[in-house]
PDB file of C-alpha atoms and ligand atoms in Angstrom:
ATOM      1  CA  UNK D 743      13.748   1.267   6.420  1.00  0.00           C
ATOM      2  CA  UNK D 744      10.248   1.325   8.088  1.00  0.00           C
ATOM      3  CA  UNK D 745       9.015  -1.827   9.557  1.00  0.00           C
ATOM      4  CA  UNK D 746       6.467  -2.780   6.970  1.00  0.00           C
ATOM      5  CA  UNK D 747       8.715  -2.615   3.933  1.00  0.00           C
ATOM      6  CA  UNK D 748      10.575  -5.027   5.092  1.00  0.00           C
ATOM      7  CA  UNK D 749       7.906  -7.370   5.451  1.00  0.00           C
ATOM      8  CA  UNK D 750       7.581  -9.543   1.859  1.00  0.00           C
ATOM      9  CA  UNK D 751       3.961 -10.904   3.457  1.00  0.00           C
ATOM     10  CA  UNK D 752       2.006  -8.906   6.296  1.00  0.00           C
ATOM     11  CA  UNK D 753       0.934 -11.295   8.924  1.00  0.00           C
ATOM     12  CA  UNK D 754      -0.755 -10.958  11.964  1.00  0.00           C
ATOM     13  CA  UNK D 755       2.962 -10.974  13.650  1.00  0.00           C
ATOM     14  CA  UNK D 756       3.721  -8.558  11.071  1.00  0.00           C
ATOM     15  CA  UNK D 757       1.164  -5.822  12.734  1.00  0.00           C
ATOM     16  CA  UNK D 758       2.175  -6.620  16.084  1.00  0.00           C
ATOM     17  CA  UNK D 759       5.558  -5.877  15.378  1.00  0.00           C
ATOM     18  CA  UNK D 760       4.301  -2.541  14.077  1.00  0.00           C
ATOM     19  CA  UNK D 761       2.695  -2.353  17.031  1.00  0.00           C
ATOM     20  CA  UNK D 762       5.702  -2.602  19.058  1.00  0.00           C
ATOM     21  CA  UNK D 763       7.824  -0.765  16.586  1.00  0.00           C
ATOM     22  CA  UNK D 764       5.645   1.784  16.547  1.00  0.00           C
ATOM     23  CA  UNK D 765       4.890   2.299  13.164  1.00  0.00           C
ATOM     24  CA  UNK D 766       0.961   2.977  11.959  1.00  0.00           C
ATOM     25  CA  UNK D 767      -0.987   0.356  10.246  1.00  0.00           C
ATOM     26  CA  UNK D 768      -2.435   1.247   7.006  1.00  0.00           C
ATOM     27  CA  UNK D 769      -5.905  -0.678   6.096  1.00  0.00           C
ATOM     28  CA  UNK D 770      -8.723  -0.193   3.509  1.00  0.00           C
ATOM     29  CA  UNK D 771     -11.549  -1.932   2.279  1.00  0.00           C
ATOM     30  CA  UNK D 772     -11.450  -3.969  -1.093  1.00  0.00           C
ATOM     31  CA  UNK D 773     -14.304  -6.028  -2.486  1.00  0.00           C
ATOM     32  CA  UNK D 774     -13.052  -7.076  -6.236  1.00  0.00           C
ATOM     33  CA  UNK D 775      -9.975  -8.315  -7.796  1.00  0.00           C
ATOM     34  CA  UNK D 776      -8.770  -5.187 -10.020  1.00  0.00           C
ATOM     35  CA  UNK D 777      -9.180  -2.523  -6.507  1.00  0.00           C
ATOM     36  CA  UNK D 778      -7.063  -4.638  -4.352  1.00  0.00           C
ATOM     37  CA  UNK D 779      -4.265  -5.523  -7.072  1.00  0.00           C
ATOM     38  CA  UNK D 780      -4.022  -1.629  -7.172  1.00  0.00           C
ATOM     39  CA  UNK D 781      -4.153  -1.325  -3.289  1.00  0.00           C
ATOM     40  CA  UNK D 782      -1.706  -4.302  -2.833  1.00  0.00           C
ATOM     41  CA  UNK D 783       0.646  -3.213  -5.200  1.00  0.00           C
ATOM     42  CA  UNK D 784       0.885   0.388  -3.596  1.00  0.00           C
ATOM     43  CA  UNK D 785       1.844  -0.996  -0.239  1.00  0.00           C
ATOM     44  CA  UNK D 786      -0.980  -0.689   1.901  1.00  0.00           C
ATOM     45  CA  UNK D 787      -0.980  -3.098   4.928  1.00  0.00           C
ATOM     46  CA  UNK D 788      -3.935  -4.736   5.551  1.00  0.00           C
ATOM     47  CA  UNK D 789      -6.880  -5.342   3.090  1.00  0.00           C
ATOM     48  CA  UNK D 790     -10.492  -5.762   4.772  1.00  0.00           C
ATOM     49  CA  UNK D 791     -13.055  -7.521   2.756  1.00  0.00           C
ATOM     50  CA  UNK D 792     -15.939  -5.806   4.939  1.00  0.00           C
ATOM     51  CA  UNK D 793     -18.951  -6.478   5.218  1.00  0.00           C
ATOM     52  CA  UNK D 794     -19.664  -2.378   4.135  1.00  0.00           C
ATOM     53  CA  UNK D 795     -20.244  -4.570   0.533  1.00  0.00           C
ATOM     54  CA  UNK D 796     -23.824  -4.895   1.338  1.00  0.00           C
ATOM     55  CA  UNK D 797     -23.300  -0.671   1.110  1.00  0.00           C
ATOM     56  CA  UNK D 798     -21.032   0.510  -1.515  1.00  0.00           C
ATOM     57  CA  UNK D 799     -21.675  -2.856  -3.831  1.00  0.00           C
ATOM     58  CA  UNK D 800     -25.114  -3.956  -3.318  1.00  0.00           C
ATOM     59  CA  UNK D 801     -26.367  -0.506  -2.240  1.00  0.00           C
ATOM     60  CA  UNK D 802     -28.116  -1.798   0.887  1.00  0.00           C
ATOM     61  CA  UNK D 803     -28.743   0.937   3.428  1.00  0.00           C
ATOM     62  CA  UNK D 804     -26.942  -1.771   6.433  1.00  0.00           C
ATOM     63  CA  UNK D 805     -24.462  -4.352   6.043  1.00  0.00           C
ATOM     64  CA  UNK D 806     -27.508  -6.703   7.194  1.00  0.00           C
ATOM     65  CA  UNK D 807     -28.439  -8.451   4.268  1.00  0.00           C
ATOM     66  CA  UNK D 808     -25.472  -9.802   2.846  1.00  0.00           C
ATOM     67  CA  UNK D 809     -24.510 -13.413   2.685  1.00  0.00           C
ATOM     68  CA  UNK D 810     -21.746 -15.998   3.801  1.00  0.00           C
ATOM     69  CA  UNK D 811     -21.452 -16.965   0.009  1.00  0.00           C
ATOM     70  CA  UNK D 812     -21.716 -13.392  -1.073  1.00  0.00           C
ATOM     71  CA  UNK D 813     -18.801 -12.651   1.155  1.00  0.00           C
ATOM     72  CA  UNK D 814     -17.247 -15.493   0.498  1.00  0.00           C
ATOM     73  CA  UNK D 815     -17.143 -14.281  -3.567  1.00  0.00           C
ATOM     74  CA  UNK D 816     -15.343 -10.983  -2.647  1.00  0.00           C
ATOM     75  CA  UNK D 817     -12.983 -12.042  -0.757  1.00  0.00           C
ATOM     76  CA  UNK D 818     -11.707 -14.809  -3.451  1.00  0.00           C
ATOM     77  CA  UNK D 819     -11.619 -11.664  -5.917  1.00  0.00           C
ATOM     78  CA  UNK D 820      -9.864  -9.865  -3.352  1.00  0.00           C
ATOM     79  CA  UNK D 821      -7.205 -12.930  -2.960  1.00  0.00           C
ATOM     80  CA  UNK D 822      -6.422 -13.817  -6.230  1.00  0.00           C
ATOM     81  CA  UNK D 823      -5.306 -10.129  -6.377  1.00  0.00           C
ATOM     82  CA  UNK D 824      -2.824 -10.229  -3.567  1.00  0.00           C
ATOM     83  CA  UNK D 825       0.605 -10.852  -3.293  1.00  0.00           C
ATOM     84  CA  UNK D 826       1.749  -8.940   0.041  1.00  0.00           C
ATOM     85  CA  UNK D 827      -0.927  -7.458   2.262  1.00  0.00           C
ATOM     86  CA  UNK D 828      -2.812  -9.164   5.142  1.00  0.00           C
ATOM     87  CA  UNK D 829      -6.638 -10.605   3.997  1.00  0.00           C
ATOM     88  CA  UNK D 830      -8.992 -10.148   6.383  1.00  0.00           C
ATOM     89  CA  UNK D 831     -12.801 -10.861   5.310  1.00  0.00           C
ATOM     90  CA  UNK D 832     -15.563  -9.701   7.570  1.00  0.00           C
ATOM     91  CA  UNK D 833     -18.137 -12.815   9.481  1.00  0.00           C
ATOM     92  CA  UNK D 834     -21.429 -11.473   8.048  1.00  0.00           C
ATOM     93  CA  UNK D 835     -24.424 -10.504  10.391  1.00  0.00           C
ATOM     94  CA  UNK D 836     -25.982 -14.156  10.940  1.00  0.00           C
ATOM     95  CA  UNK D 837     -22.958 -16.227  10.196  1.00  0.00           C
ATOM     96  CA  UNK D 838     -21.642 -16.348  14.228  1.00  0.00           C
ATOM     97  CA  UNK D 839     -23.952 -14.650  16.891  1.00  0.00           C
ATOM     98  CA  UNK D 840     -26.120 -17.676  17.266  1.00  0.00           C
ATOM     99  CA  UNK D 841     -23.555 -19.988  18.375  1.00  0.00           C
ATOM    100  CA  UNK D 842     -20.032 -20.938  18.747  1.00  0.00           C
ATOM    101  CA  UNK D 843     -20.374 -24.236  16.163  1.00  0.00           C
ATOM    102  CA  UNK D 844     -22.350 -21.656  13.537  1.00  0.00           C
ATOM    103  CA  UNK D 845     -19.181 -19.022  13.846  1.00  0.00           C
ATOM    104  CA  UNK D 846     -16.809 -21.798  13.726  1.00  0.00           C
ATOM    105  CA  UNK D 847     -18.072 -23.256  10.605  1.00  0.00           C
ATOM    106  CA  UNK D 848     -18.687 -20.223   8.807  1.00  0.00           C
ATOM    107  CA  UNK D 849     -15.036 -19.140   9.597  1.00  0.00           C
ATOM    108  CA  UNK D 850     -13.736 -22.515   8.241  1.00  0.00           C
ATOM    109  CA  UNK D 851     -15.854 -21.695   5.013  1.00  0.00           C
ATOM    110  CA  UNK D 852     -14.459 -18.273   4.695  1.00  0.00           C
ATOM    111  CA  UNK D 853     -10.763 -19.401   4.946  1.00  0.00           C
ATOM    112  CA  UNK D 854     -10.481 -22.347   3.303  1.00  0.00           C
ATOM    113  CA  UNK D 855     -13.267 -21.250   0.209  1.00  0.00           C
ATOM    114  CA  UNK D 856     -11.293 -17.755  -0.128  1.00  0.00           C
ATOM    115  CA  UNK D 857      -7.936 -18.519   0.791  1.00  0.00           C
ATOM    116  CA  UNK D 858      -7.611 -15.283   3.221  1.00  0.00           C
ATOM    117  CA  UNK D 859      -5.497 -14.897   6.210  1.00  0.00           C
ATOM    118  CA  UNK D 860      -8.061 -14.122   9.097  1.00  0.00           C
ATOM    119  CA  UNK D 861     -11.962 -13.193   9.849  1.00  0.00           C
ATOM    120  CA  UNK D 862     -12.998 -10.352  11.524  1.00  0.00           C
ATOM    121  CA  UNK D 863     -16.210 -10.030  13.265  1.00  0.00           C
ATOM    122  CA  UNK D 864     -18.068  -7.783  15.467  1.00  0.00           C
ATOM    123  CA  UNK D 865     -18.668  -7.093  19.213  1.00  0.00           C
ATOM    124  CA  UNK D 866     -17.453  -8.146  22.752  1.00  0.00           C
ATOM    125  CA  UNK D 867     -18.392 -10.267  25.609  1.00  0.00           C
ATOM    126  CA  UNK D 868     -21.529 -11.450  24.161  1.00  0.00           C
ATOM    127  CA  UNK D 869     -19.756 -12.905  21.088  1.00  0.00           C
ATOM    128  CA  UNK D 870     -16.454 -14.560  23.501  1.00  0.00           C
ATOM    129  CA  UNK D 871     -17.543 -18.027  22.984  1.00  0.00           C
ATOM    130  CA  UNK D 872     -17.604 -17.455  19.017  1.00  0.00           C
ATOM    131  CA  UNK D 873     -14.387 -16.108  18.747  1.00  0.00           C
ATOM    132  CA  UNK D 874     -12.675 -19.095  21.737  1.00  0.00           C
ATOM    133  CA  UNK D 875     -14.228 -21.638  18.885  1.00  0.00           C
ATOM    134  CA  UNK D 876     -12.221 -19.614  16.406  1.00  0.00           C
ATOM    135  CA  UNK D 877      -8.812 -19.537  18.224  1.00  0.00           C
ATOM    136  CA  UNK D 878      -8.657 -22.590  19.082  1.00  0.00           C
ATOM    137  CA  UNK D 879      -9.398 -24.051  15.494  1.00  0.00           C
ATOM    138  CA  UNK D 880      -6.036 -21.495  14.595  1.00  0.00           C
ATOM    139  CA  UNK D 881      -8.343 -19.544  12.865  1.00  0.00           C
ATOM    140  CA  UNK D 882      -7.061 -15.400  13.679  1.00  0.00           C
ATOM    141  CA  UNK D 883      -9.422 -13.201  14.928  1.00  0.00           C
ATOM    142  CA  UNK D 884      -9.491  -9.005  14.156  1.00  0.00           C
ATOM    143  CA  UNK D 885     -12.165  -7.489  16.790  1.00  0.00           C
ATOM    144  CA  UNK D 886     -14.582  -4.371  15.988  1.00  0.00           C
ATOM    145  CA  UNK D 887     -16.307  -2.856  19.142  1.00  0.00           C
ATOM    146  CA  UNK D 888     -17.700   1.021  19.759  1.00  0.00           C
ATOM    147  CA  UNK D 889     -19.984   1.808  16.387  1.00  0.00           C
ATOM    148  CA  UNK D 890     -20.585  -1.868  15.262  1.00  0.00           C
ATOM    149  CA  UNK D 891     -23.155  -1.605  12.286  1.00  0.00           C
ATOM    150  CA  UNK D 892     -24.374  -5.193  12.199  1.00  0.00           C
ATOM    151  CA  UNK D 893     -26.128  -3.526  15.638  1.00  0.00           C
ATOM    152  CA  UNK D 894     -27.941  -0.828  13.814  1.00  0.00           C
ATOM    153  CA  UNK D 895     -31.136  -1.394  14.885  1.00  0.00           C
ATOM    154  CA  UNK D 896     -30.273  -1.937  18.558  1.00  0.00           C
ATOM    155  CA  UNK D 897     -27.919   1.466  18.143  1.00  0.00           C
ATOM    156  CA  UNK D 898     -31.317   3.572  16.262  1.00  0.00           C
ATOM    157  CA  UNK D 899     -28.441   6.259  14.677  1.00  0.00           C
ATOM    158  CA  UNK D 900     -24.615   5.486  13.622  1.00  0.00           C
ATOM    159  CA  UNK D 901     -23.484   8.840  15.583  1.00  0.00           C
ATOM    160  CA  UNK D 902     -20.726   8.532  18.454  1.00  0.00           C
ATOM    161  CA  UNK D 903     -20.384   5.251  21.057  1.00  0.00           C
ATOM    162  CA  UNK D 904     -19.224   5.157  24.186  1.00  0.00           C
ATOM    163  CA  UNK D 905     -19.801   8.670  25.433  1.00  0.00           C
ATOM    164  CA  UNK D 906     -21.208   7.796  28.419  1.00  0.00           C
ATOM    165  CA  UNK D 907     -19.134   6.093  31.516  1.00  0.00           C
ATOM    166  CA  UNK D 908     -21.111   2.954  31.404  1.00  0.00           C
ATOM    167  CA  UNK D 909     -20.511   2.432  27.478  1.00  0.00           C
ATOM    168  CA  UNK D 910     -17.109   3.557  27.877  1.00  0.00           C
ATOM    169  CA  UNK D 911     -16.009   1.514  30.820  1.00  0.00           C
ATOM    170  CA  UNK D 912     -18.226  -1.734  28.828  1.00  0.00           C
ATOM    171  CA  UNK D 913     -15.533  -1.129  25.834  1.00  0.00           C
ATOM    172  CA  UNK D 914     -12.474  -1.479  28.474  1.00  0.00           C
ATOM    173  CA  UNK D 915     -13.594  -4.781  29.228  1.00  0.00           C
ATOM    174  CA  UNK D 916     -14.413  -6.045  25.934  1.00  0.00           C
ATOM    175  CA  UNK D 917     -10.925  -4.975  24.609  1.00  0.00           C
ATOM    176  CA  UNK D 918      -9.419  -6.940  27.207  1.00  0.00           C
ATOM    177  CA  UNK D 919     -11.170  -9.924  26.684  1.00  0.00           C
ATOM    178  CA  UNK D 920     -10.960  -9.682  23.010  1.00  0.00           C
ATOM    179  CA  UNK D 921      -7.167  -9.741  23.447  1.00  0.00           C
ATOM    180  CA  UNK D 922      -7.437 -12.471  26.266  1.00  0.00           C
ATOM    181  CA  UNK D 923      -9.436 -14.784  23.910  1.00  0.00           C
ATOM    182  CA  UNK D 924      -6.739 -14.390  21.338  1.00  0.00           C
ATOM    183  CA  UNK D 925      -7.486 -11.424  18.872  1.00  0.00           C
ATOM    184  CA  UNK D 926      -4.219 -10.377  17.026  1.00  0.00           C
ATOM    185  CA  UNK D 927      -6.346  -6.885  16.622  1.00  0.00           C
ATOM    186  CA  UNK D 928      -8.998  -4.879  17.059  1.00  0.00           C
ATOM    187  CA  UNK D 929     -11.258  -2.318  15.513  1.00  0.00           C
ATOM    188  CA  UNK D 930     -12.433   0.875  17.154  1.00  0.00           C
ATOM    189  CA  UNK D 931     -15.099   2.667  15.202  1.00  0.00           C
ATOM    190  CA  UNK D 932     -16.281   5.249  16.119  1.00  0.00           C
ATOM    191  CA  UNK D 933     -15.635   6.418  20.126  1.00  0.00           C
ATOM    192  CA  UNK D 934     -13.740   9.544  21.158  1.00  0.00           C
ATOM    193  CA  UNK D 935      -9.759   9.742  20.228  1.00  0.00           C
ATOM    194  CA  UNK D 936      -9.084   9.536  23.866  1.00  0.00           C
ATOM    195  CA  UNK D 937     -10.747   6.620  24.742  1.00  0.00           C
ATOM    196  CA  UNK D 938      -8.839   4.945  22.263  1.00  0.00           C
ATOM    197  CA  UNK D 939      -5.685   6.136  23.412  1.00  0.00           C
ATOM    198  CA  UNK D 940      -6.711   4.855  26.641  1.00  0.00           C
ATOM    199  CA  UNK D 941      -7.411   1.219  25.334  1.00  0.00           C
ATOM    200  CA  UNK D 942      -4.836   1.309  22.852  1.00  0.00           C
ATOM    201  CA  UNK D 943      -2.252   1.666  25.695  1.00  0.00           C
ATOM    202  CA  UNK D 944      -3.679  -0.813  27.880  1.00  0.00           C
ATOM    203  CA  UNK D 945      -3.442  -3.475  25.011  1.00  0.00           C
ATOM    204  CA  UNK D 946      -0.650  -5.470  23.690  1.00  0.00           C
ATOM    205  CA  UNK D 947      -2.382  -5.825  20.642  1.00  0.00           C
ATOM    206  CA  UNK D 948      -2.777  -3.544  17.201  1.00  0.00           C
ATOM    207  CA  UNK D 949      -5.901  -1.116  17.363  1.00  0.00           C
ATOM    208  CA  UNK D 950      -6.952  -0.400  14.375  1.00  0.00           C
ATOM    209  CA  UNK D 951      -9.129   2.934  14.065  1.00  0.00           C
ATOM    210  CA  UNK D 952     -11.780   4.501  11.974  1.00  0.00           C
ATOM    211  CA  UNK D 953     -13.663   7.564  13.627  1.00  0.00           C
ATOM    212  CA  UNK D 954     -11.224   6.632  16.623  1.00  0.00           C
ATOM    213  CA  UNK D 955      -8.693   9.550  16.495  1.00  0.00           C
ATOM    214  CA  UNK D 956      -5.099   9.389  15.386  1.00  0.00           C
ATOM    215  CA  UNK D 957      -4.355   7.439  18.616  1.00  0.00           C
ATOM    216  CA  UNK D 958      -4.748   4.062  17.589  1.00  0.00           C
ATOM    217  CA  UNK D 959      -2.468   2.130  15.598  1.00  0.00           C
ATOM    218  CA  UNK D 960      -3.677   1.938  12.572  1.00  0.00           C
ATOM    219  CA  UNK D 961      -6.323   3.409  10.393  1.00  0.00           C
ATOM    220  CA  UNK D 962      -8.596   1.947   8.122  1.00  0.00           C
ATOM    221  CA  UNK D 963     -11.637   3.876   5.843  1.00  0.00           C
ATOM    222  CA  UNK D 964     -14.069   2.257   3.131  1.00  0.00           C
ATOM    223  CA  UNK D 965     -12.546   2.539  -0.698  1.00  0.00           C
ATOM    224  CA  UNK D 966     -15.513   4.442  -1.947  1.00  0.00           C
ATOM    225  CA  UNK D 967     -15.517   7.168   0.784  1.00  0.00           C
ATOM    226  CA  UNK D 968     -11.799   7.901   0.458  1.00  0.00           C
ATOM    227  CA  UNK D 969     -11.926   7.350  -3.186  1.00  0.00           C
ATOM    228  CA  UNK D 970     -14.891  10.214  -3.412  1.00  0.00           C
ATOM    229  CA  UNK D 971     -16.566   7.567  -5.170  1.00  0.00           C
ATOM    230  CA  UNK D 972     -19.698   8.584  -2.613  1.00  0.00           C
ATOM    231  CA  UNK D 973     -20.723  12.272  -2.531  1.00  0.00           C
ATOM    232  CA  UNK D 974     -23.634  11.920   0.021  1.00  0.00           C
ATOM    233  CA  UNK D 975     -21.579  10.005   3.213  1.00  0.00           C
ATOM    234  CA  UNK D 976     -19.074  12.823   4.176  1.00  0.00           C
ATOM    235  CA  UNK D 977     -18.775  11.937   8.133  1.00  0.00           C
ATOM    236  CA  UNK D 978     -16.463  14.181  10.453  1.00  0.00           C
ATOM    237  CA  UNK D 979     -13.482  11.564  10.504  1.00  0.00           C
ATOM    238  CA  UNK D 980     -13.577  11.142   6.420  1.00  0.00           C
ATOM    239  CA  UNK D 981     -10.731  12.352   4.471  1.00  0.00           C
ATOM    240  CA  UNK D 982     -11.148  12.102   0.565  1.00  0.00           C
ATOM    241  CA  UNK D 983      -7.994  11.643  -1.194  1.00  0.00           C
ATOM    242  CA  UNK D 984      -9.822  11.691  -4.813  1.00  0.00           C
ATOM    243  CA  UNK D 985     -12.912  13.483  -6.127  1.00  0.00           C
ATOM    244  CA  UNK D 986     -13.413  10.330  -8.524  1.00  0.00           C
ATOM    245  CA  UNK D 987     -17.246  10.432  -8.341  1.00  0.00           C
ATOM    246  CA  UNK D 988     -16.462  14.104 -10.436  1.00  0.00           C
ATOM    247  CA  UNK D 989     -13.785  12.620 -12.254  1.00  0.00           C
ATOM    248  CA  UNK D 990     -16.048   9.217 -13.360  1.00  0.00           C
ATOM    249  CA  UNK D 991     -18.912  11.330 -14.093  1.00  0.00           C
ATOM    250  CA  UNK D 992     -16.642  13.960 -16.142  1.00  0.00           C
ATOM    251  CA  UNK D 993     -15.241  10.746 -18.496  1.00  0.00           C
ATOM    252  CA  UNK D 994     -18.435   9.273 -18.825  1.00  0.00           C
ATOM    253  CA  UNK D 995     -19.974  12.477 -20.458  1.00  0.00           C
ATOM    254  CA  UNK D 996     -17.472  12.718 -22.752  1.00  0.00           C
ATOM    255  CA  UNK D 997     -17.388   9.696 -23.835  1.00  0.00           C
ATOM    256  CA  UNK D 998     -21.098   9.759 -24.537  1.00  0.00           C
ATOM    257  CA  UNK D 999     -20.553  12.982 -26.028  1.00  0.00           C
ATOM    258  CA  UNK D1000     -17.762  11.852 -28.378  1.00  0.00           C
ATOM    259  CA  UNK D1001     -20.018   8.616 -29.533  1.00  0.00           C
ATOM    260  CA  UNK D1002     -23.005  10.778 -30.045  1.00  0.00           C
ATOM    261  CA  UNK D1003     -20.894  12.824 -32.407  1.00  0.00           C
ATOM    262  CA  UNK D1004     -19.270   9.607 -34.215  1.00  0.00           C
ATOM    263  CA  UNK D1005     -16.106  11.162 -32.170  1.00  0.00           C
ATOM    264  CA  UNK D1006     -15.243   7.790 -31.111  1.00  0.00           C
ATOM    265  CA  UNK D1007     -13.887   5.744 -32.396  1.00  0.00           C
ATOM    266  CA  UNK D1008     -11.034   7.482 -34.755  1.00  0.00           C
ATOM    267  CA  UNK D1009      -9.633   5.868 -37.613  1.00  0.00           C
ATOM    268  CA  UNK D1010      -6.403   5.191 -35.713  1.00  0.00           C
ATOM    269  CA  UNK D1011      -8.487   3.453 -33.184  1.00  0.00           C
ATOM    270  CA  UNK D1012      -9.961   1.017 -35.610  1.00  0.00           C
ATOM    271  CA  UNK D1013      -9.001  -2.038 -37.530  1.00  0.00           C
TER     272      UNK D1013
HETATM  273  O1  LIG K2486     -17.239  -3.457   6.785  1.00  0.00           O
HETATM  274  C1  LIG K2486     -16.379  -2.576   6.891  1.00  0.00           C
HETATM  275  O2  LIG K2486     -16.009  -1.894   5.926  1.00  0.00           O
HETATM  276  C2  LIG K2486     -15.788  -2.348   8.202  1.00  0.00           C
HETATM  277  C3  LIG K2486     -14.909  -1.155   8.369  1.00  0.00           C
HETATM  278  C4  LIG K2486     -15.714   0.073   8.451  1.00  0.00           C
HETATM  279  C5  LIG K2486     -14.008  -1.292   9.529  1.00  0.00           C
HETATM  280  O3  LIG K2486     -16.026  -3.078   9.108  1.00  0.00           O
END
């Protein structure tokens, strides 16, 4: 039996046993109630609530503009759906840079207003004293560092991080002090696979990869990109399990088509 399917409830333990046992991490992104029942029941590790909302369910072009509250709605959709997998809900852009008091209290409001196991939230030494405040209120922590999008604008392009020496060697030491301060895991988004190997070895804690290479020690991807619910995001590192924006589109016009011609509904499908 592999590690996880013994586990009745993924916790943060749970991963770093994985971790240790060395057996992957599976995560995805969930926003609503009916998604991560599905996801949940078909075993998949981890559930992120991420902040990629302001994207695939608000249609924003960056995860800027969404809300505490508005993350604080998906994620109690996403909890009253789950029985087994870990919860983590994304810190939105706003909600913890400013200040360690701001981050803590905007934590508190995430866990104890959705119910969800841990936070996740984005960037290194810059954002320490956030996630000490965090800890120490027993609050757990999931790091993100290389591509983080809250940092769009500082970024100017979502293409590769930490290419470069200085960027690279700037990652090494946030890892490190992401795990010192406490992080059970940590994102990588986005660098080359063997910079990731590198940090993933020189941690004792779960890395967690998307864009990262098959190095890390888990993977996660947005619903809608591996659902093909999006045709026009189709990045190097995406692998689409469904074609469901053919498949929804393919229903849709039938059904119209069956209405239009008083196909629907049949006689057996009234009362
Ligand atoms: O918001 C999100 O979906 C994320 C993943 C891309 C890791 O942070």
């Amino acid at each position: 039996m592999s590690v996880h399917s013994a586990f009745k409830k993924v916790t943060t333990h749970s991963l770093q046993q994985m971790k240790k046992q060395q057996e992957k991490i599976s995560m995805l992104t969930a926003y609503d109630y009916s998604f991560a029942k599905l996801f949940d029941e078909s075993g998949i590790d981890v559930i992120l609530v991420g902040d990629s909302a302001a994207n695939v369910m608000a249609g924003h072009e960056t995860t800027l503009p969404i809300t505490l509250d508005q993350m604080i709605y998906h994620g109690q959709s996403v909890v009253r759906a789950v029985k087994r997998a870990l919860v983590v809900v994304d810190l939105p852009f706003g909600s913890y840079q400013s200040n360690s008091s701001l981050a803590l209290a905007s934590a508190i409001r995430i866990m104890k207003e959705t119910g969800a196991h841990a936070v996740k939230l984005e960037g290194g030494e810059e954002v320490l004293e956030s996630i000490n405040a965090i800890v120490k209120a027993g609050i757990p922590v999931m790091g993100h560092l290389g591509l983080t999008p809250q940092s769009i604008y500082q970024f100017g392009s979502y293409t590769v991080r930490a290419k470069d020496e200085d960027e690279a060697n700037a990652l090494k030491k946030n890892i490190q002090l992401l795990q010192d301060a406490g992080c059970f895991a940590v994102v990588l988004e986005k660098i080359p696979a063997a910079l990731a190997k590198e940090v993933t070895e020189s941690i004792s804690i779960p890395t967690i990869g998307i864009g990262a290479g098959k190095y890390c020690d888990g993977q996660v991807l947005v619903m809608h990109d591996m659902l093909g619910i999006n045709t026009e995001f189709k990045p190097r590192f995406l692998r689409q399990y469904l074609q469901l924006h053919e498949q929804i589109t393919n229903a849709v016009q039938q059904y119209i088509s069956d209405v239009k011609e008083n196909q629907f509904p049949s006689d057996k499908e009234s009362y």
